[in-house]
mmCIF file of C-alpha atoms and ligand atoms in Angstrom:
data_model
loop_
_atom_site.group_PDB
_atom_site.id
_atom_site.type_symbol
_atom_site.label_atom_id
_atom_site.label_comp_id
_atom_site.label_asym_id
_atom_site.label_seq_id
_atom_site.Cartn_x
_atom_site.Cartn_y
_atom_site.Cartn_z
ATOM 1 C CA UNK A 1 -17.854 39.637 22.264
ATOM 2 C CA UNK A 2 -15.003 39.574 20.047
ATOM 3 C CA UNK A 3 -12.171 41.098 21.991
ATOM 4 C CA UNK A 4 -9.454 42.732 19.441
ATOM 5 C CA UNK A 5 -9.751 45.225 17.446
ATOM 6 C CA UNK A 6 -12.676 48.424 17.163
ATOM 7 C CA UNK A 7 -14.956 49.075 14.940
ATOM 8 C CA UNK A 8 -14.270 51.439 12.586
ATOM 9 C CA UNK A 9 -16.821 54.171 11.181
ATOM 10 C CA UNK A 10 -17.362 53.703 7.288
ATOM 11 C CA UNK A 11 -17.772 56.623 5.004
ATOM 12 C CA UNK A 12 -20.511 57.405 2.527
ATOM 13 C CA UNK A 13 -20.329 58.980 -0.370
ATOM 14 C CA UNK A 14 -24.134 59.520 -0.907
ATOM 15 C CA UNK A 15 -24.154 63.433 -2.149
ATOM 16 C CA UNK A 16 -26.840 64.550 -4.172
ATOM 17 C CA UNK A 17 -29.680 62.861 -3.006
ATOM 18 C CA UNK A 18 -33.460 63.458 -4.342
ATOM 19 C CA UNK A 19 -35.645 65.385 -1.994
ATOM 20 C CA UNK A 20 -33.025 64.669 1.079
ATOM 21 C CA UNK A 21 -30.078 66.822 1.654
ATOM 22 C CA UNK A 22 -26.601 66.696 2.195
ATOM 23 C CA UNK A 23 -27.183 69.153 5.554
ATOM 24 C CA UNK A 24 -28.958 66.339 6.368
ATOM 25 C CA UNK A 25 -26.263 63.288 5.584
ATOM 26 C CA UNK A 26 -23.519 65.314 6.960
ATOM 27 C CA UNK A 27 -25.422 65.446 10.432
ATOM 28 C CA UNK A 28 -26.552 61.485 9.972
ATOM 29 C CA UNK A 29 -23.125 60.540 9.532
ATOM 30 C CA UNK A 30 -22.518 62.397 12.675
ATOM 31 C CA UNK A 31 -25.194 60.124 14.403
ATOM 32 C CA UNK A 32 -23.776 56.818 12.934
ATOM 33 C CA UNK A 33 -20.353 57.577 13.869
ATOM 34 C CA UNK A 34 -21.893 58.336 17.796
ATOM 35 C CA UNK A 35 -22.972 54.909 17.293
ATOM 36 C CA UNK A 36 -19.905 53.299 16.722
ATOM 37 C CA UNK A 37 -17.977 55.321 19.357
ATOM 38 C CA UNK A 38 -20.138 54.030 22.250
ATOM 39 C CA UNK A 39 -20.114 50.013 20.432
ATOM 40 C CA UNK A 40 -16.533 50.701 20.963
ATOM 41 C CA UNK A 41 -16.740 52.443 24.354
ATOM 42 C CA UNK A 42 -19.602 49.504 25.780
ATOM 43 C CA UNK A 43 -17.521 46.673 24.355
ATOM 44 C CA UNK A 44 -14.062 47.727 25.932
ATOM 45 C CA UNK A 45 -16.030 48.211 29.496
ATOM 46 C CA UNK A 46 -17.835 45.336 29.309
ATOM 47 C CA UNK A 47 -14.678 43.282 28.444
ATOM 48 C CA UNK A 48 -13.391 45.283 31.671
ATOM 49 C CA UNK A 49 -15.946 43.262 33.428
ATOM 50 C CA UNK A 50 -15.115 39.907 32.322
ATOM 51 C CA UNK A 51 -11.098 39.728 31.616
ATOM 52 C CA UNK A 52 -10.632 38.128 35.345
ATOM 53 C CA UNK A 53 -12.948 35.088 33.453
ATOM 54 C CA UNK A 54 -16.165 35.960 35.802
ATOM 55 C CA UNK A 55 -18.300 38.506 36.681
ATOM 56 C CA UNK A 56 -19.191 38.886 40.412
ATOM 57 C CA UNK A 57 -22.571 39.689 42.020
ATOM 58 C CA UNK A 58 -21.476 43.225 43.275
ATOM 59 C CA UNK A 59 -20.750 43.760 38.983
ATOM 60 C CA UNK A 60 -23.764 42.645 37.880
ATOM 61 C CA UNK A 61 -25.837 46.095 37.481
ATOM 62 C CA UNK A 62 -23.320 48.096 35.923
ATOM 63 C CA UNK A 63 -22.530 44.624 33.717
ATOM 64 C CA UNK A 64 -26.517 44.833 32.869
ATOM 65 C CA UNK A 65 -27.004 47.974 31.961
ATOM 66 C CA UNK A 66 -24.255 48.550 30.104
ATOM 67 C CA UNK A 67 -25.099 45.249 28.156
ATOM 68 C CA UNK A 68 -28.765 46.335 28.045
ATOM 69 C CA UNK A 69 -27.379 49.456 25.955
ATOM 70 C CA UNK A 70 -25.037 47.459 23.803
ATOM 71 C CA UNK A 71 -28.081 46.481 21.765
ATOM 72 C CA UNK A 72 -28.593 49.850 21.392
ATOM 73 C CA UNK A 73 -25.774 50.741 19.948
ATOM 74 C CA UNK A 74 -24.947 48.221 18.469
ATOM 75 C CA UNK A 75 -28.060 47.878 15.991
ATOM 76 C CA UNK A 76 -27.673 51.706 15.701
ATOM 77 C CA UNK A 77 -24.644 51.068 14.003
ATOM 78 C CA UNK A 78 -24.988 48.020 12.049
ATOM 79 C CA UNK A 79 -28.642 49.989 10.694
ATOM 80 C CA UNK A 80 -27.487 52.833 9.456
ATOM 81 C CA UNK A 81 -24.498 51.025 7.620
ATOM 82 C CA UNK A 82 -27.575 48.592 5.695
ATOM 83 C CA UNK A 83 -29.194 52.132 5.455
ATOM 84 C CA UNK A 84 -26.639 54.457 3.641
ATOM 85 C CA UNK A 85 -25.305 50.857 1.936
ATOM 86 C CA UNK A 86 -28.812 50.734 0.302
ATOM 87 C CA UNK A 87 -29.300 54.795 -0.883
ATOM 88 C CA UNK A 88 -27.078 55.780 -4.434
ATOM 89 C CA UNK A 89 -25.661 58.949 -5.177
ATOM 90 C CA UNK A 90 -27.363 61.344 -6.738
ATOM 91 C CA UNK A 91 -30.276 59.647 -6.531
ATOM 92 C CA UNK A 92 -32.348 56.825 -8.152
ATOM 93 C CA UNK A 93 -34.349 56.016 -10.528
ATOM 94 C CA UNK A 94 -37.816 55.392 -8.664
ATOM 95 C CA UNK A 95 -39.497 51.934 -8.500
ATOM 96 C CA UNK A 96 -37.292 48.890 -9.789
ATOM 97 C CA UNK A 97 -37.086 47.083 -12.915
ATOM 98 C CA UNK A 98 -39.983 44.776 -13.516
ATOM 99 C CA UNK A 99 -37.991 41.898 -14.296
ATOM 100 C CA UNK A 100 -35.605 42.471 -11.347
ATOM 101 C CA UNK A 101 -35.287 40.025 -8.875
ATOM 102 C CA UNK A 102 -36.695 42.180 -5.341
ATOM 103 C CA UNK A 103 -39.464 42.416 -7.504
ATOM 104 C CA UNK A 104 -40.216 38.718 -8.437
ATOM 105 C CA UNK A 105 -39.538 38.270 -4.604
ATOM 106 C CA UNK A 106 -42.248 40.936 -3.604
ATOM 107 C CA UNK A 107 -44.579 39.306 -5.939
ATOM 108 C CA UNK A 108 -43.812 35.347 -4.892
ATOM 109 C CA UNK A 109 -44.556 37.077 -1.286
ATOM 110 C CA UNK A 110 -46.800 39.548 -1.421
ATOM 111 C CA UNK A 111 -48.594 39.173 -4.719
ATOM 112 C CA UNK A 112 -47.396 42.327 -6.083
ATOM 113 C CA UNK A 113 -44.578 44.533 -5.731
ATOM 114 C CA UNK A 114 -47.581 47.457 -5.244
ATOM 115 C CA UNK A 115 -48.803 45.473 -2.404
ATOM 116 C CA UNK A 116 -45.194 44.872 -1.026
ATOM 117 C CA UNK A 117 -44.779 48.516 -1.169
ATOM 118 C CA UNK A 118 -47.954 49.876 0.517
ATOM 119 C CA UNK A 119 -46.886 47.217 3.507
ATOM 120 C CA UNK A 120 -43.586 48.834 3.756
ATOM 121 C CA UNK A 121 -44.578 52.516 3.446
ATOM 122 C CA UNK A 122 -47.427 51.587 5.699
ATOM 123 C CA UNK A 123 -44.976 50.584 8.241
ATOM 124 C CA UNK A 124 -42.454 53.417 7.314
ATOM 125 C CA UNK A 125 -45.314 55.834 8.391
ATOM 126 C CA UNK A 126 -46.601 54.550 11.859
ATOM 127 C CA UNK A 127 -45.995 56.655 15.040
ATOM 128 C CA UNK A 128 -43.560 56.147 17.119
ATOM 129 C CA UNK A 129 -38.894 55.998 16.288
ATOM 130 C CA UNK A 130 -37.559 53.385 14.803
ATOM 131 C CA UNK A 131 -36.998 51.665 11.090
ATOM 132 C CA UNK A 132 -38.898 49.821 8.244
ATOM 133 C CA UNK A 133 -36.833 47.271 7.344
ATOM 134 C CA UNK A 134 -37.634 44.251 4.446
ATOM 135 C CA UNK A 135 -36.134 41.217 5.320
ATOM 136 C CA UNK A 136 -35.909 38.180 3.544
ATOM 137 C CA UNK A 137 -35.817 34.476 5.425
ATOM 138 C CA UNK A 138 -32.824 32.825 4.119
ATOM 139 C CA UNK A 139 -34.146 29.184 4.600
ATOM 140 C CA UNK A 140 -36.972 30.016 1.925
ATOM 141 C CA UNK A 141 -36.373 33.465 0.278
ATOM 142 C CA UNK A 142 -39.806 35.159 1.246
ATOM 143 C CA UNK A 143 -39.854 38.547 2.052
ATOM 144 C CA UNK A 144 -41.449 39.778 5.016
ATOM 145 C CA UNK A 145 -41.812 43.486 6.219
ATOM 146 C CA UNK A 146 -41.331 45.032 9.858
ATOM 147 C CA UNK A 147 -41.341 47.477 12.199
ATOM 148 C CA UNK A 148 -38.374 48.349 14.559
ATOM 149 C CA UNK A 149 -38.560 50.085 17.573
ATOM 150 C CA UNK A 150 -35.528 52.192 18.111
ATOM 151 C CA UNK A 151 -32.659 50.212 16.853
ATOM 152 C CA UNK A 152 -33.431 47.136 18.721
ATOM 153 C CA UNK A 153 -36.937 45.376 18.977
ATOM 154 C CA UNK A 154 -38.301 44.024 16.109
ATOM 155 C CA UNK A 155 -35.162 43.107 14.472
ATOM 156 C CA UNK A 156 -35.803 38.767 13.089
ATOM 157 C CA UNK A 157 -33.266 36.304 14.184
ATOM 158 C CA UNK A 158 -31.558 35.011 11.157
ATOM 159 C CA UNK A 159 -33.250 37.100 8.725
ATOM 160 C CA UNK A 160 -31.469 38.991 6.067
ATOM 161 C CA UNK A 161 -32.154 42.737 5.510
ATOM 162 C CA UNK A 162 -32.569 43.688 1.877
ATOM 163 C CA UNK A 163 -33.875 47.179 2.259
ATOM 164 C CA UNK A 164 -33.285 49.104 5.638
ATOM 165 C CA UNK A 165 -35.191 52.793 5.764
ATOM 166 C CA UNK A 166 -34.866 55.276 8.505
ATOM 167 C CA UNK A 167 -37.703 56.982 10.004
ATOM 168 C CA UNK A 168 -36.438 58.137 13.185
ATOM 169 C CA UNK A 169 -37.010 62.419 12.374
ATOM 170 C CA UNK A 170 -33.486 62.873 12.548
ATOM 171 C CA UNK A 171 -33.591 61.395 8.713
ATOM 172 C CA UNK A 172 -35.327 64.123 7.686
ATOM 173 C CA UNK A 173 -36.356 66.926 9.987
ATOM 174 C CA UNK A 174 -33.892 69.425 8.105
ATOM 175 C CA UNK A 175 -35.750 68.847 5.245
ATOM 176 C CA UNK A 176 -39.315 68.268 6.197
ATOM 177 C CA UNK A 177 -41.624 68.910 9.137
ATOM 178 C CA UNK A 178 -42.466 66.146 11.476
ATOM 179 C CA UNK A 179 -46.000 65.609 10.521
ATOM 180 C CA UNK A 180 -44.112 65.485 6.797
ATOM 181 C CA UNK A 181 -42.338 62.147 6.772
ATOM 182 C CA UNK A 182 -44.629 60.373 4.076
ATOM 183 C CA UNK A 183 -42.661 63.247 1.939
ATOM 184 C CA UNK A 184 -39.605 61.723 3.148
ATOM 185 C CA UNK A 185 -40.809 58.245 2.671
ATOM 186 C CA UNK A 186 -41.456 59.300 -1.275
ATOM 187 C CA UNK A 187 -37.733 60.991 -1.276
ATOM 188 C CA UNK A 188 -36.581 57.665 0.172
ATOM 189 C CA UNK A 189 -37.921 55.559 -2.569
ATOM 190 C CA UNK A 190 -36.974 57.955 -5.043
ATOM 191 C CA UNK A 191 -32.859 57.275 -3.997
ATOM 192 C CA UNK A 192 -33.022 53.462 -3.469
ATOM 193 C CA UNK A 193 -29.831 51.257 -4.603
ATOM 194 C CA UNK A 194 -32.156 48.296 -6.542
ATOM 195 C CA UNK A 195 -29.021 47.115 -7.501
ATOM 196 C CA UNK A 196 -27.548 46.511 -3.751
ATOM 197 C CA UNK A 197 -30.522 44.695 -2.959
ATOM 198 C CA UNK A 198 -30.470 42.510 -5.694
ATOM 199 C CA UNK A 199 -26.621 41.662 -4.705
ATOM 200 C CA UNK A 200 -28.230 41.677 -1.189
ATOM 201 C CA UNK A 201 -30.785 39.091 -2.384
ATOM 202 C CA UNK A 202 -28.161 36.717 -3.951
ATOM 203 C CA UNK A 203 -26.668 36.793 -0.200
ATOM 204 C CA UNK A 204 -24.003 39.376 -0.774
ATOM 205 C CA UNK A 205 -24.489 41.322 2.210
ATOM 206 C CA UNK A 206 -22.508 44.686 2.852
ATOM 207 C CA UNK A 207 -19.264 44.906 4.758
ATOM 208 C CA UNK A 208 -21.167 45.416 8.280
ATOM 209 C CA UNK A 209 -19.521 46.451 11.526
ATOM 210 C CA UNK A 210 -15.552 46.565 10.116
ATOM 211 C CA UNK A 211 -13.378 46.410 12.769
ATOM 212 C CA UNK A 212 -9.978 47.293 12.467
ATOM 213 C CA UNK A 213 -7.240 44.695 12.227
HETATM 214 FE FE1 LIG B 1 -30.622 57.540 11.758
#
């Protein structure tokens, strides 16, 4: 763990959305800035732990746990940043532009960016909290979809992600019922930034987890 500096919560200026509110961003923000607190909070306790250069066998539960949770957090955070970074104001335009290049990648991987998108919505709708996320391999540019459970498991080592959606129900439960999220699913596509993930696909990746100097 890097030990100067915290990590500072970034804004969003996302109002206007299509079929998602900004009752509803106002409170997520809320959530993702909880997130960062407690990075901030874990990191300074766990650095607590280690300044005197070890950690002793009477430390090692508390060191555990709280190291257990920084995962947590810390995905919680670093999501929701790829998640807001990838939604534009006022909403979007629907499904990309044919030429675009997420869509020649969903087609090189999938066969077709229809079949690329029934994976991911497929995914976006099973039971359970947690995230669809798209990610792309860096060593060969494929495109593979995935499920997360809660912030942390499921997440690829290494892998890239180009398009980040939320499905725990706090994304949409002022808006929709909970047995109404493939409604939310269709709002989500409806507000997607194409053109972040095609800067995201030529490996300029947002400014993730800013810490202060
Ligand atoms: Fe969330």
């Amino acid at each position: 763990m890097g030990t100067t500096g915290t990590y500072q919560a970034r804004q969003f200026d996302l109002s206007g959305l299509k079929g998602i509110s900004d009752q509803t961003l106002e409170m997520h923000f809320k959530l993702y800035e909880g997130y960062v607190k407690e990075t901030n909070n874990l990191t300074e306790r766990i650095n607590e732990f280690v300044k005197d250069g070890k950690v002793d066998q009477e430390e090692l539960p508390a060191y555990s746990e709280l190291t257990r949770r920084l995962g947590f957090e810390y995905n919680g955070m670093v999501l929701h940043e790829y998640y807001f970074d990838n939604l534009i104001k006022g909403g979007g335009t629907g499904d990309p532009d044919r030429t675009s290049q997420f869509v020649r990648a969903a087609e090189g991987s999938f066969g077709s960016y229809e079949i690329w998108k029934a994976d991911f919505v497929g995914i976006g709708k099973m039971r359970g909290v947690g995230w669809a996320i798209c990610y792309q391999n860096p060593a060969n540019g494929r495109l593979s979809n995935h499920w997360i459970t809660l912030h942390e498991t499921g997440n690829v080592a290494g892998f890239m992600p180009i398009l980040v959606m939320d499905v725990w129900e706090h994304a949409f439960l002022l808006d929709y019922k909970p047995a109404e999220r493939p409604k939310y699913i269709e709002a989500f596509f409806s507000n997607i930034a194409w053109g972040e993930l095609e800067r995201r696909l030529k490996g300029q990746q947002p400014q993730i987890a800013q810490k202060s100097a």
